[in-house]
Structure formats: C-alpha cells, structure tokens
Amino acid sequence: MMFQYVKLLLYSIFLSCKVYAIPLEDSGDALNLFGLEGLSENYAIGATFIEGDIAVPLKAGRAVYIRSPKWPNGIVPFDIHASYTNDQKSVIRGAMSEIMKSTNNCIRFVERNSSTSVWLRIIPSRGCWSYMGRAKSSGPQDLSLQPTGCVYHQVALHELMHALGFIHEQTRPDRNQYVRIQTENIQSGNEHNFNIFPSTSVSTLNRPYDYGSIMHYRSDAFSSNGLPTIKVITDTDKDWESKMGRGMNLSDQDVEKLKAYYSCS
C-alpha cells in the first residue's frame, strides 16, 4: 500500500487525515523555544521532537508517519492533571477560553467523561510540547506544560494551537520572502529546525505571512550567541523583529486560520 503525503496546512496546519512522512532529526530531548527561566529540555516517553516542541511518535529511529486530523466538530475533550495549582489551572483554562471566544465557540474544549475515546491530557511533564492535531485513535493524548517555566498564557496558547493542528509560522514555503535565517547564529545541530515545507506539500490558506502569529519562532530561537537567528527583510515590517514569538494572544490571522481550518461560520 502506498502512503499518501498529507498536505500540511501551512499556517501550520495538517489538511487531512492522510499520512505525511517527517524525517526525525532531533534525538531524545529537545531544547525549548520560549526563552523562559526554569525550563527543562523537552522530554516525552515514546516520542521525539521536530521544530523543538512538536512531539512525534518514535518509528524506527529514522522517519515517522503520523496522522494529524482535526478534532471532530471542533470539540476537544480534555483533562488537567490534579497536581497543577488552582492558579495554574486557571491559566490553562484561560488559554482555552481565548480560543473558544475567538472562534465564537466553533472550537470548544470540554471536560472529558467516562465515554470519551480520545482526549487531550495536560500534564506537568518536562518542558512545553504537544503532538500535532488529534494524533491518537484512542486514549489520552499528552500536552506538556511544565509547572515551572511553561504555565503562561502565551505558552499554553502556542501548545494548544499545535494540538489543534498548527505548525510553526516560519515553515511556510514563502518564508524566505519575509525573513532571512541567520545560519551562522544557530546552535550547531539545530539548523534543521528552520526547514521549510515545499509548496507542493502545504497550503497558506491564502493568508499573508504573519510575524505576529502566536506560532512564530522568536527572532533568537536556537541562537548560539544571543544574536538573531531570524531577521525581517521587508522594510515595511522591520518593527516586528523584536516582537516575533513574544505575543501574548492569538493574532487576527491566527483566529482567521482557526476558523478556516475548522470551517467556522
């Protein structure tokens, strides 16, 4: 049987339930993207990472085929680990609430019950990471928010967006028209985190490049020397350099992409 490559929704989305092959270049633990204090390297049992915080199941150590469909009808059952404090739970629920309100409840996070077959299990593991889309066929699908370092509104939003099916903004095929990757400043061995997907495999949903996306890397992501690894190259957008990856909320384009992907009215 031949595997069909799934189209990745660029703005960070997988377009269907078909299969997409991803080369695994991270091994084991992965560096965090968020530049926050107190973070451990990302770690997941039975998985490795691409682009720093996207967990993918281990498969023969070389490549993995993953399925990343949407959550049916935009409904995401979830539970939050009991060890989080009430304040931390409030932060996580606040991120969920922003997504729900922004989409007029077209996307909904609901407490799982005994009949739930697949649910998002938010756990206090090592680091900040998530699987892509609805990646499991049964049981819990983990999303990690380390209590010291990850439980912030913007980080929870970013990881929930991965769980809804979105990849990082700067992987879109026209990326090089808007930013330049400063390879000389990237930590050795992390260059692959700046790969882009070809236009034959992804769709931009006809949305403009979004420097302000909650899914964009910081300008100093994976920097070896504190200097930028991502430089804005369009004169009209120079002010974005210090803001990329540092937003607190969904951008307008993030909301539009969510609505488009989940067919919200």
XYZ file of N, CA and C in Angstrom:
795
model
N 0.857 -1.194 0.000
C 0.000 0.000 0.000
C 0.891 1.240 0.000
N 0.577 2.143 -0.877
C 1.383 3.369 -0.930
C 0.837 4.387 0.063
N 1.776 5.019 0.750
C 1.379 6.099 1.655
C 1.156 7.361 0.837
N 0.073 8.076 1.144
C -0.157 9.370 0.508
C 0.323 10.461 1.443
N 1.056 11.398 0.874
C 1.515 12.503 1.704
C 0.364 13.472 1.952
N 0.189 13.813 3.210
C -0.870 14.751 3.541
C -0.408 16.161 3.229
N -1.283 16.985 2.846
C -0.959 18.397 2.686
C -0.928 19.022 4.073
N 0.161 19.717 4.370
C 0.240 20.435 5.649
C -0.448 21.768 5.451
N -1.325 22.135 6.326
C -1.904 23.450 6.271
C -0.834 24.353 6.720
N -0.452 25.206 5.867
C 0.673 25.970 6.309
C 0.261 26.909 7.339
N 0.119 27.613 7.516
C -0.052 28.389 8.659
C -0.067 27.447 9.762
N 0.471 26.412 9.463
C 0.739 25.436 10.463
C -0.313 24.413 10.629
N -0.923 23.966 9.526
C -1.986 23.018 9.765
C -1.858 21.814 8.872
N -2.151 20.656 9.387
C -2.290 19.499 8.535
C -3.689 19.547 7.929
N -3.770 19.315 6.622
C -5.036 19.498 5.935
C -5.958 18.288 6.026
N -5.458 17.119 6.291
C -6.336 15.957 6.268
C -5.808 14.873 7.176
N -6.435 13.711 7.119
C -6.028 12.597 7.953
C -5.049 11.689 7.222
N -4.596 12.099 6.071
C -3.692 11.247 5.322
C -2.316 11.260 5.990
N -1.393 10.520 5.403
C -0.123 10.297 6.076
C 0.959 11.195 5.505
N 1.757 11.771 6.389
C 2.851 12.644 5.986
C 4.136 12.133 6.614
N 5.172 12.000 5.845
C 6.439 11.480 6.358
C 7.304 12.632 6.833
N 7.803 12.532 8.053
C 8.633 13.579 8.624
C 9.963 12.982 9.059
N 11.081 13.486 8.532
C 12.367 12.992 8.991
C 12.634 13.455 10.409
N 13.078 12.547 11.261
C 13.331 12.888 12.652
C 14.791 13.246 12.820
N 15.081 14.528 13.003
C 16.459 14.948 13.159
C 16.781 15.298 14.602
N 15.787 15.584 15.408
C 16.022 15.720 16.841
C 16.115 14.313 17.412
N 16.926 14.142 18.433
C 17.004 12.837 19.079
C 16.788 13.028 20.566
N 15.797 12.332 21.100
C 15.549 12.418 22.535
C 15.109 13.804 22.946
N 15.754 14.346 23.972
C 15.375 15.645 24.499
C 15.591 16.736 23.456
N 14.796 17.806 23.536
C 14.917 18.920 22.595
C 14.918 20.227 23.358
N 15.682 21.191 22.865
C 15.746 22.497 23.504
C 14.396 23.188 23.429
N 14.115 24.013 24.429
C 12.874 24.775 24.441
C 12.980 26.041 23.598
N 11.844 26.492 23.111
C 11.792 27.637 22.211
C 11.525 28.956 22.916
N 11.082 28.908 24.157
C 10.387 30.066 24.709
C 11.268 31.069 25.454
N 12.510 30.759 25.693
C 13.401 31.710 26.328
C 12.989 32.088 27.739
N 12.305 31.195 28.435
C 11.843 31.467 29.793
C 12.721 30.740 30.795
N 12.799 31.277 31.994
C 13.633 30.667 33.023
C 12.960 29.434 33.614
N 13.779 28.510 34.095
C 13.263 27.355 34.819
C 12.808 26.206 33.957
N 13.078 26.275 32.640
C 12.616 25.220 31.742
C 13.618 24.088 31.634
N 13.119 22.867 31.625
C 13.933 21.711 31.276
C 13.863 21.504 29.768
N 14.782 20.696 29.244
C 14.647 20.301 27.850
C 13.383 19.462 27.704
N 12.726 19.599 26.567
C 11.505 18.831 26.330
C 11.801 17.334 26.319
N 10.916 16.575 26.935
C 11.082 15.125 27.001
C 9.708 14.474 26.966
N 9.576 13.440 26.138
C 8.323 12.684 26.065
C 8.647 11.209 25.945
N 7.982 10.370 26.723
C 8.172 8.927 26.639
C 7.616 8.422 25.305
N 8.415 7.695 24.572
C 7.948 7.097 23.324
C 7.812 8.058 22.174
N 8.450 9.229 22.274
C 8.343 10.220 21.201
C 9.652 10.977 21.087
N 9.823 11.632 19.965
C 10.904 12.580 19.788
C 10.287 13.874 19.284
N 11.109 14.845 18.876
C 10.566 16.168 18.560
C 11.062 16.678 17.218
N 10.206 17.450 16.570
C 10.607 18.251 15.426
C 10.321 19.703 15.777
N 11.146 20.595 15.245
C 10.972 22.034 15.453
C 10.909 22.401 16.932
N 11.526 21.589 17.771
C 11.687 21.938 19.175
C 10.600 21.460 20.103
N 9.316 21.664 19.731
C 8.249 21.367 20.701
C 7.089 20.570 20.125
N 7.262 20.004 18.919
C 6.221 19.172 18.327
C 6.608 17.714 18.528
N 5.834 16.999 19.336
C 6.134 15.602 19.624
C 5.622 14.710 18.498
N 6.445 13.752 18.104
C 6.038 12.747 17.119
C 6.455 11.385 17.640
N 5.639 10.353 17.414
C 5.972 9.012 17.923
C 7.258 8.486 17.306
N 8.018 7.737 18.083
C 9.222 7.111 17.557
C 8.850 6.035 16.544
N 9.611 5.953 15.456
C 9.348 4.937 14.428
C 10.674 4.596 13.762
N 11.278 3.532 14.188
C 12.496 3.016 13.561
C 13.669 3.975 13.632
N 13.549 5.054 14.396
C 14.660 5.956 14.613
C 15.020 6.845 13.439
N 14.315 6.714 12.310
C 14.701 7.494 11.137
C 13.571 8.387 10.649
N 12.431 7.800 10.435
C 11.307 8.571 9.921
C 10.049 8.073 10.596
N 9.041 8.923 10.616
C 7.798 8.543 11.267
C 6.646 8.962 10.376
N 5.615 8.168 10.355
C 4.391 8.522 9.669
C 3.352 8.822 10.733
N 2.834 10.021 10.719
C 1.884 10.411 11.748
C 0.580 10.851 11.100
N -0.500 10.687 11.837
C -1.814 11.124 11.374
C -2.256 12.277 12.255
N -2.617 13.375 11.638
C -2.956 14.565 12.408
C -4.261 15.191 11.954
N -5.358 14.500 12.119
C -6.641 15.068 11.711
C -7.128 16.125 12.686
N -8.147 16.819 12.252
C -8.814 17.780 13.142
C -9.572 17.039 14.233
N -9.881 17.759 15.295
C -10.774 17.221 16.317
C -12.196 17.300 15.770
N -12.929 16.183 15.749
C -14.258 16.164 15.127
C -15.173 17.244 15.687
N -15.780 17.989 14.763
C -16.722 19.057 15.105
C -16.093 20.145 15.975
N -14.755 20.198 15.980
C -14.071 21.229 16.754
C -14.165 21.034 18.258
N -14.564 19.845 18.703
C -14.719 19.574 20.136
C -13.476 18.835 20.639
N -12.816 19.420 21.636
C -11.585 18.857 22.191
C -11.822 18.465 23.648
N -12.082 17.188 23.926
C -12.187 16.758 25.320
C -10.815 16.868 25.996
N -10.799 17.189 27.269
C -9.514 17.372 27.943
C -9.647 17.041 29.421
N -8.490 16.780 30.021
C -8.397 16.872 31.471
C -7.058 17.491 31.838
N -7.013 18.092 33.006
C -5.827 18.784 33.501
C -5.344 18.046 34.743
N -4.079 17.719 34.779
C -3.526 16.939 35.871
C -3.796 17.599 37.221
N -4.142 16.778 38.194
C -4.553 17.292 39.508
C -3.435 18.003 40.252
N -2.174 17.775 39.880
C -1.076 18.375 40.626
C -0.854 19.849 40.311
N -1.457 20.364 39.239
C -1.372 21.800 38.991
C -2.117 22.551 40.100
N -1.609 23.732 40.441
C -2.313 24.561 41.419
C -3.557 25.150 40.773
N -4.437 25.691 41.583
C -5.645 26.320 41.044
C -5.291 27.483 40.132
N -4.263 28.249 40.496
C -3.846 29.364 39.644
C -3.329 28.862 38.303
N -2.559 27.779 38.319
C -2.045 27.226 37.069
C -3.174 26.681 36.198
N -4.130 26.019 36.822
C -5.286 25.536 36.067
C -6.046 26.701 35.441
N -6.110 27.799 36.161
C -6.807 28.981 35.649
C -6.106 29.537 34.415
N -4.772 29.519 34.413
C -4.016 29.985 33.247
C -4.317 29.103 32.039
N -4.296 27.804 32.244
C -4.546 26.862 31.145
C -5.968 27.027 30.602
N -6.916 27.126 31.510
C -8.302 27.309 31.077
C -8.493 28.664 30.390
N -7.719 29.651 30.810
C -7.804 30.967 30.173
C -7.371 30.913 28.717
N -6.333 30.122 28.430
C -5.896 29.969 27.039
C -6.973 29.262 26.216
N -7.581 28.239 26.801
C -8.683 27.562 26.119
C -9.831 28.530 25.850
N -10.118 29.347 26.833
C -11.222 30.295 26.706
C -10.975 31.289 25.580
N -9.722 31.741 25.413
C -9.432 32.680 24.328
C -9.711 32.044 22.972
N -9.306 30.792 22.811
C -9.553 30.102 21.544
C -11.056 29.948 21.305
N -11.787 29.554 22.333
C -13.227 29.363 22.178
C -13.928 30.684 21.848
N -13.612 31.733 22.590
C -14.263 33.028 22.356
C -13.901 33.581 20.989
N -12.643 33.425 20.593
C -12.196 33.972 19.310
C -12.873 33.301 18.132
N -13.286 32.047 18.313
C -13.956 31.307 17.232
C -15.460 31.210 17.460
N -15.969 32.032 18.372
C -17.406 32.000 18.694
C -17.875 30.594 19.065
N -17.018 29.911 19.828
C -17.304 28.555 20.306
C -17.426 27.519 19.191
N -16.904 27.861 18.005
C -16.830 26.854 16.944
C -15.852 25.761 17.367
N -14.776 26.158 18.050
C -13.857 25.213 18.680
C -14.141 25.250 20.169
N -14.344 24.069 20.754
C -14.714 24.006 22.176
C -13.861 22.985 22.912
N -13.375 23.377 24.064
C -12.691 22.474 24.976
C -13.696 22.066 26.045
N -13.886 20.764 26.186
C -14.887 20.259 27.125
C -14.242 19.220 28.036
N -14.652 19.189 29.285
C -14.141 18.196 30.227
C -14.485 16.791 29.711
N -13.499 15.912 29.734
C -13.759 14.553 29.271
C -14.620 13.810 30.299
N -15.318 12.785 29.821
C -16.090 11.934 30.727
C -15.735 10.470 30.475
N -16.407 9.578 31.130
C -16.047 8.160 31.067
C -16.238 7.552 29.683
N -17.026 8.200 28.838
C -17.263 7.657 27.494
C -16.350 8.275 26.433
N -15.476 9.198 26.831
C -14.592 9.866 25.876
C -13.540 8.890 25.368
N -13.408 8.782 24.048
C -12.469 7.810 23.476
C -11.059 8.380 23.331
N -10.956 9.663 22.990
C -9.663 10.332 22.846
C -9.769 11.692 23.522
N -8.757 12.033 24.291
C -8.803 13.338 24.947
C -7.408 13.919 25.097
N -7.364 15.239 25.252
C -6.129 15.971 25.470
C -5.824 15.935 26.967
N -4.705 15.314 27.312
C -4.318 15.181 28.713
C -3.177 16.164 28.993
N -3.462 17.198 29.743
C -2.470 18.238 30.022
C -1.714 17.845 31.287
N -0.403 17.652 31.119
C 0.399 17.048 32.180
C 1.589 17.939 32.552
N 2.050 17.828 33.809
C 3.215 18.598 34.271
C 4.511 17.838 34.007
N 4.793 17.555 32.740
C 5.982 16.801 32.375
C 7.164 17.751 32.187
N 8.239 17.268 31.541
C 9.425 18.091 31.315
C 9.260 18.899 30.041
N 9.227 20.218 30.203
C 9.181 21.100 29.056
C 7.785 21.447 28.583
N 7.746 22.201 27.463
C 6.497 22.670 26.858
C 6.406 22.028 25.479
N 5.429 21.152 25.260
C 5.331 20.480 23.972
C 3.942 19.882 23.774
N 3.659 19.542 22.515
C 2.375 18.919 22.177
C 2.534 18.088 20.924
N 1.647 17.110 20.759
C 1.508 16.423 19.482
C 0.747 17.331 18.518
N 0.738 16.923 17.246
C 0.114 17.725 16.197
C -1.291 17.235 15.897
N -2.281 18.108 16.079
C -3.650 17.734 15.770
C -4.135 16.615 16.682
N -5.195 15.939 16.259
C -5.719 14.788 17.015
C -4.918 13.564 16.582
N -3.828 13.315 17.304
C -2.834 12.346 16.863
C -3.094 10.938 17.353
N -4.034 10.732 18.254
C -4.301 9.409 18.812
C -5.637 8.884 18.305
N -5.743 7.554 18.238
C -7.015 6.936 17.851
C -7.810 6.501 19.076
N -7.133 6.416 20.226
C -7.823 6.083 21.464
C -6.952 6.502 22.640
N -7.607 6.767 23.757
C -6.888 7.081 24.981
C -6.409 8.523 25.054
N -5.544 8.817 26.026
C -5.090 10.191 26.238
C -4.006 10.614 25.255
N -4.053 11.862 24.857
C -3.012 12.471 24.025
C -2.368 13.574 24.863
N -1.092 13.427 25.148
C -0.447 14.324 26.100
C -0.058 15.672 25.504
N -0.185 16.697 26.328
C 0.333 18.028 26.075
C 1.023 18.442 27.368
N 2.308 18.756 27.294
C 3.087 19.051 28.495
C 3.229 20.551 28.730
N 2.917 20.965 29.945
C 3.206 22.321 30.410
C 3.900 22.186 31.760
N 5.210 22.229 31.718
C 5.995 22.110 32.947
C 5.586 23.211 33.918
N 5.275 22.861 35.168
C 4.768 23.872 36.112
C 5.708 25.053 36.308
N 7.028 24.794 36.360
C 7.985 25.896 36.456
C 8.516 26.198 35.066
N 7.999 27.220 34.430
C 8.518 27.645 33.144
C 7.551 27.653 31.993
N 6.492 26.834 32.042
C 5.602 26.718 30.885
C 4.194 27.245 31.119
N 3.779 27.363 32.370
C 2.375 27.706 32.617
C 2.191 29.225 32.553
N 2.244 29.698 31.313
C 1.958 31.086 30.981
C 0.902 31.083 29.883
N 0.113 32.136 29.836
C -0.992 32.188 28.873
C -0.495 31.962 27.450
N 0.570 32.684 27.052
C 1.027 32.601 25.666
C 1.613 31.238 25.331
N 2.269 30.590 26.295
C 2.839 29.261 26.051
C 1.721 28.232 25.937
N 0.743 28.318 26.821
C -0.401 27.403 26.743
C -1.132 27.571 25.417
N -1.311 28.809 24.966
C -1.941 29.059 23.669
C -1.164 28.389 22.546
N 0.145 28.573 22.547
C 1.004 28.026 21.493
C 0.864 26.505 21.424
N 0.934 25.849 22.570
C 0.857 24.386 22.565
C -0.545 23.889 22.231
N -1.575 24.611 22.671
C -2.938 24.232 22.291
C -3.144 24.371 20.781
N -2.498 25.373 20.175
C -2.597 25.521 18.724
C -1.931 24.352 18.005
N -0.805 23.870 18.522
C -0.224 22.642 17.957
C -1.232 21.500 18.050
N -1.851 21.370 19.228
C -2.808 20.279 19.433
C -4.005 20.391 18.503
N -4.310 21.592 18.050
C -5.415 21.792 17.112
C -4.993 21.553 15.668
N -3.680 21.392 15.441
C -3.217 21.035 14.106
C -2.265 21.999 13.453
N -1.789 23.004 14.173
C -0.955 24.047 13.580
C 0.534 23.800 13.802
N 1.328 24.045 12.757
C 2.773 24.002 12.885
C 3.303 25.424 13.002
N 4.614 25.607 12.961
C 5.183 26.938 13.170
C 5.081 27.803 11.910
N 4.849 29.068 12.128
C 4.602 30.010 11.029
C 5.749 30.066 10.029
N 6.970 30.044 10.517
C 8.118 30.254 9.622
C 8.473 29.008 8.816
N 7.636 27.977 8.853
C 7.864 26.812 7.980
C 7.131 26.938 6.652
N 6.380 28.000 6.456
C 5.618 28.139 5.213
C 6.559 28.334 4.022
N 6.157 27.905 2.818
C 7.090 27.856 1.692
C 7.568 29.216 1.207
N 6.808 30.287 1.468
C 7.238 31.614 1.025
C 7.982 32.367 2.123
N 8.379 31.659 3.161
C 9.051 32.263 4.305
C 10.218 33.164 3.908
N 11.018 32.733 2.929
C 12.237 33.460 2.591
C 11.975 34.807 1.925
N 10.736 35.080 1.578
C 10.391 36.411 1.064
C 10.235 37.427 2.197
N 10.122 36.939 3.412
C 9.794 37.804 4.541
C 10.849 37.827 5.643
N 11.546 36.702 5.816
C 12.602 36.652 6.820
C 13.819 35.936 6.255
N 14.969 36.255 6.821
C 16.206 35.571 6.460
C 16.681 34.778 7.672
N 17.034 33.524 7.465
C 17.554 32.690 8.540
C 19.066 32.907 8.624
N 19.514 33.347 9.792
C 20.929 33.651 10.030
C 21.605 32.372 10.530
N 21.995 31.527 9.583
C 22.504 30.213 9.956
C 23.761 30.285 10.802
N 24.539 31.349 10.645
C 25.780 31.457 11.405
C 25.539 31.631 12.904
N 24.292 31.986 13.282
C 23.974 32.200 14.694
C 23.218 31.029 15.325
N 22.937 29.997 14.533
C 22.147 28.863 15.034
C 23.059 27.870 15.750
N 22.593 27.370 16.891
C 23.333 26.355 17.622
C 23.585 25.154 16.712
N 24.795 24.661 16.734
C 25.164 23.520 15.906
C 24.243 22.333 16.183
N 23.756 21.739 15.117
C 22.860 20.597 15.249
C 21.398 20.961 15.265
N 21.074 22.259 15.285
C 19.677 22.699 15.321
C 19.242 23.407 14.046
N 20.084 23.349 13.023
C 19.749 24.015 11.766
C 18.468 23.486 11.149
N 18.203 22.174 11.332
C 17.026 21.562 10.711
C 15.718 22.122 11.264
N 15.764 22.754 12.428
C 14.543 23.334 12.990
C 14.044 24.528 12.184
N 14.841 24.980 11.228
C 14.454 26.117 10.393
C 14.110 25.689 8.973
N 13.905 24.393 8.760
C 13.487 23.916 7.444
C 12.114 24.470 7.088
N 11.838 24.554 5.798
C 10.502 24.939 5.349
C 9.903 23.790 4.555
N 8.574 23.771 4.494
C 7.874 22.769 3.706
C 7.645 23.302 2.294
N 7.772 22.471 1.263
C 7.594 22.936 -0.113
C 6.131 23.253 -0.412
N 5.927 24.088 -1.420
C 4.572 24.500 -1.780
C 3.736 23.333 -2.281
N 4.373 22.251 -2.714
C 3.636 21.069 -3.144
C 3.041 20.308 -1.969
N 3.494 20.609 -0.758
C 3.044 19.864 0.416
C 2.204 20.685 1.374
N 2.144 21.984 1.184
C 1.465 22.826 2.158
C 0.562 23.854 1.485
N -0.300 24.420 2.284
C -1.170 25.495 1.821
C -1.073 26.660 2.797
N -1.013 27.852 2.286
C -1.001 29.041 3.146
C -2.415 29.534 3.444
N -3.421 28.837 2.912
C -4.823 29.256 3.057
C -5.050 30.662 2.515
N -4.138 31.088 1.620
C -4.229 32.427 1.028
C -4.194 33.526 2.083
N -3.508 33.247 3.181
C -3.342 34.249 4.232
C -1.933 34.824 4.155
N -1.758 36.103 4.469
C -0.426 36.709 4.415
C 0.483 36.170 5.502
N 1.782 36.318 5.285
C 2.758 35.919 6.297
C 2.489 36.719 7.574
N 2.552 36.032 8.703
C 2.121 36.648 9.971
C 3.265 36.664 10.984
N 4.000 37.781 11.018
C 5.076 37.932 12.003
C 4.530 37.872 13.430
N 3.282 38.266 13.598
C 2.696 38.345 14.932
C 1.987 37.084 15.381
N 2.076 36.018 14.587
C 1.398 34.773 14.958
C 1.924 34.238 16.284
N 1.032 33.680 17.072
C 1.433 33.026 18.318
C 2.298 31.805 17.997
N 2.317 31.384 16.714
C 3.070 30.208 16.297
C 4.415 30.542 15.663
N 4.804 31.792 15.665
C 6.090 32.174 15.072
C 7.221 31.974 16.079
N 8.374 31.511 15.593
C 9.573 31.463 16.421
C 9.960 32.865 16.880
N 10.622 32.946 18.018
C 11.295 34.184 18.418
C 12.435 34.473 17.445
N 12.842 35.731 17.368
C 13.931 36.092 16.462
C 15.261 35.478 16.889
N 15.371 35.079 18.170
C 16.620 34.482 18.649
C 16.477 32.985 18.937
N 15.480 32.342 18.351
C 15.272 30.908 18.588
C 16.516 30.108 18.221
N 16.935 29.220 19.110
C 18.080 28.338 18.915
C 19.374 29.113 18.630
N 19.488 30.319 19.181
C 20.695 31.120 18.961
C 21.861 30.572 19.763
N 23.040 30.565 19.164
C 24.250 30.100 19.840
C 24.989 31.231 20.540
N 24.632 32.468 20.208
C 25.420 33.601 20.686
C 24.584 34.803 21.124
N 23.256 34.611 21.206
C 22.380 35.707 21.597
C 21.981 36.620 20.455
N 22.568 36.410 19.286
C 22.222 37.217 18.113
C 21.041 36.594 17.384
N 20.337 37.377 16.570
C 19.138 36.850 15.901
C 19.440 35.691 14.960
N 18.551 34.708 14.994
C 18.589 33.626 14.007
C 17.576 33.875 12.900
N 16.652 34.817 13.133
C 15.640 35.189 12.137
C 15.642 36.701 11.994
N 15.850 37.176 10.774
C 15.861 38.613 10.503
C 14.737 38.958 9.534
N 13.999 40.002 9.851
C 12.968 40.513 8.935
C 13.655 41.201 7.769
N 13.214 40.933 6.554
C 13.877 41.501 5.377
C 13.001 42.464 4.590
N 11.741 42.634 4.977
C 10.906 43.618 4.298
C 10.921 44.913 5.091
N 11.270 46.002 4.455
C 11.455 47.286 5.136
C 10.217 47.723 5.906
N 9.046 47.450 5.358
C 7.820 47.922 5.995
C 7.504 47.166 7.281
N 8.176 46.030 7.506
C 7.855 45.203 8.661
C 9.010 45.070 9.656
N 9.991 45.974 9.592
C 11.178 45.869 10.433
C 10.839 45.864 11.916
N 9.785 46.564 12.308
C 9.450 46.654 13.728
C 9.085 45.310 14.336
N 8.793 44.311 13.494
C 8.366 43.018 14.016
C 9.502 42.204 14.627
N 10.747 42.559 14.315
C 11.860 41.713 14.726
C 11.908 41.480 16.234
N 11.633 42.526 16.993
C 11.701 42.403 18.452
C 10.419 41.805 19.038
N 9.421 41.577 18.190
C 8.111 41.110 18.671
C 7.795 39.676 18.282
N 8.482 39.160 17.277
C 8.174 37.803 16.810
C 8.308 36.801 17.949
N 7.315 35.950 18.087
C 7.362 34.915 19.104
C 7.199 35.413 20.515
N 6.826 36.651 20.675
C 6.693 37.238 22.009
C 5.277 37.759 22.269
N 4.351 37.427 21.385
C 2.970 37.871 21.574
C 2.312 37.165 22.740
N 1.317 37.803 23.311
C 0.593 37.250 24.457
C -0.703 36.566 24.053
N -1.192 36.880 22.855
C -2.512 36.398 22.439
C -2.483 35.936 20.994
N -3.583 35.320 20.566
C -3.738 34.969 19.166
C -3.730 36.241 18.328
N -3.065 36.191 17.185
C -3.163 37.310 16.251
C -4.478 37.211 15.487
N -4.830 38.284 14.804
C -6.049 38.246 13.983
C -5.958 37.133 12.941
N -4.759 36.947 12.355
C -4.594 35.905 11.353
C -4.673 34.511 11.975
N -4.167 34.353 13.208
C -4.325 33.065 13.889
C -5.801 32.700 13.994
N -6.604 33.675 14.358
C -8.040 33.439 14.513
C -8.663 33.086 13.166
N -8.289 33.827 12.124
C -8.841 33.555 10.798
C -8.454 32.153 10.317
N -7.236 31.743 10.618
C -6.793 30.409 10.206
C -7.543 29.312 10.965
N -7.715 29.529 12.247
C -8.504 28.581 13.039
C -9.893 28.417 12.449
N -10.530 29.534 12.156
C -11.893 29.500 11.619
C -11.928 28.807 10.257
N -10.927 29.100 9.428
C -10.896 28.494 8.103
C -10.663 26.989 8.193
N -9.759 26.576 9.041
C -9.414 25.164 9.133
C -10.567 24.346 9.700
N -11.264 24.891 10.695
C -12.362 24.165 11.316
C -13.732 24.546 10.735
N -13.699 25.223 9.582
C -14.931 25.554 8.855
C -15.929 26.274 9.722
N -15.433 27.248 10.479
C -16.328 28.039 11.328
C -17.045 29.085 10.482
N -18.247 29.404 10.870
C -19.012 30.413 10.127
C -18.590 31.804 10.557
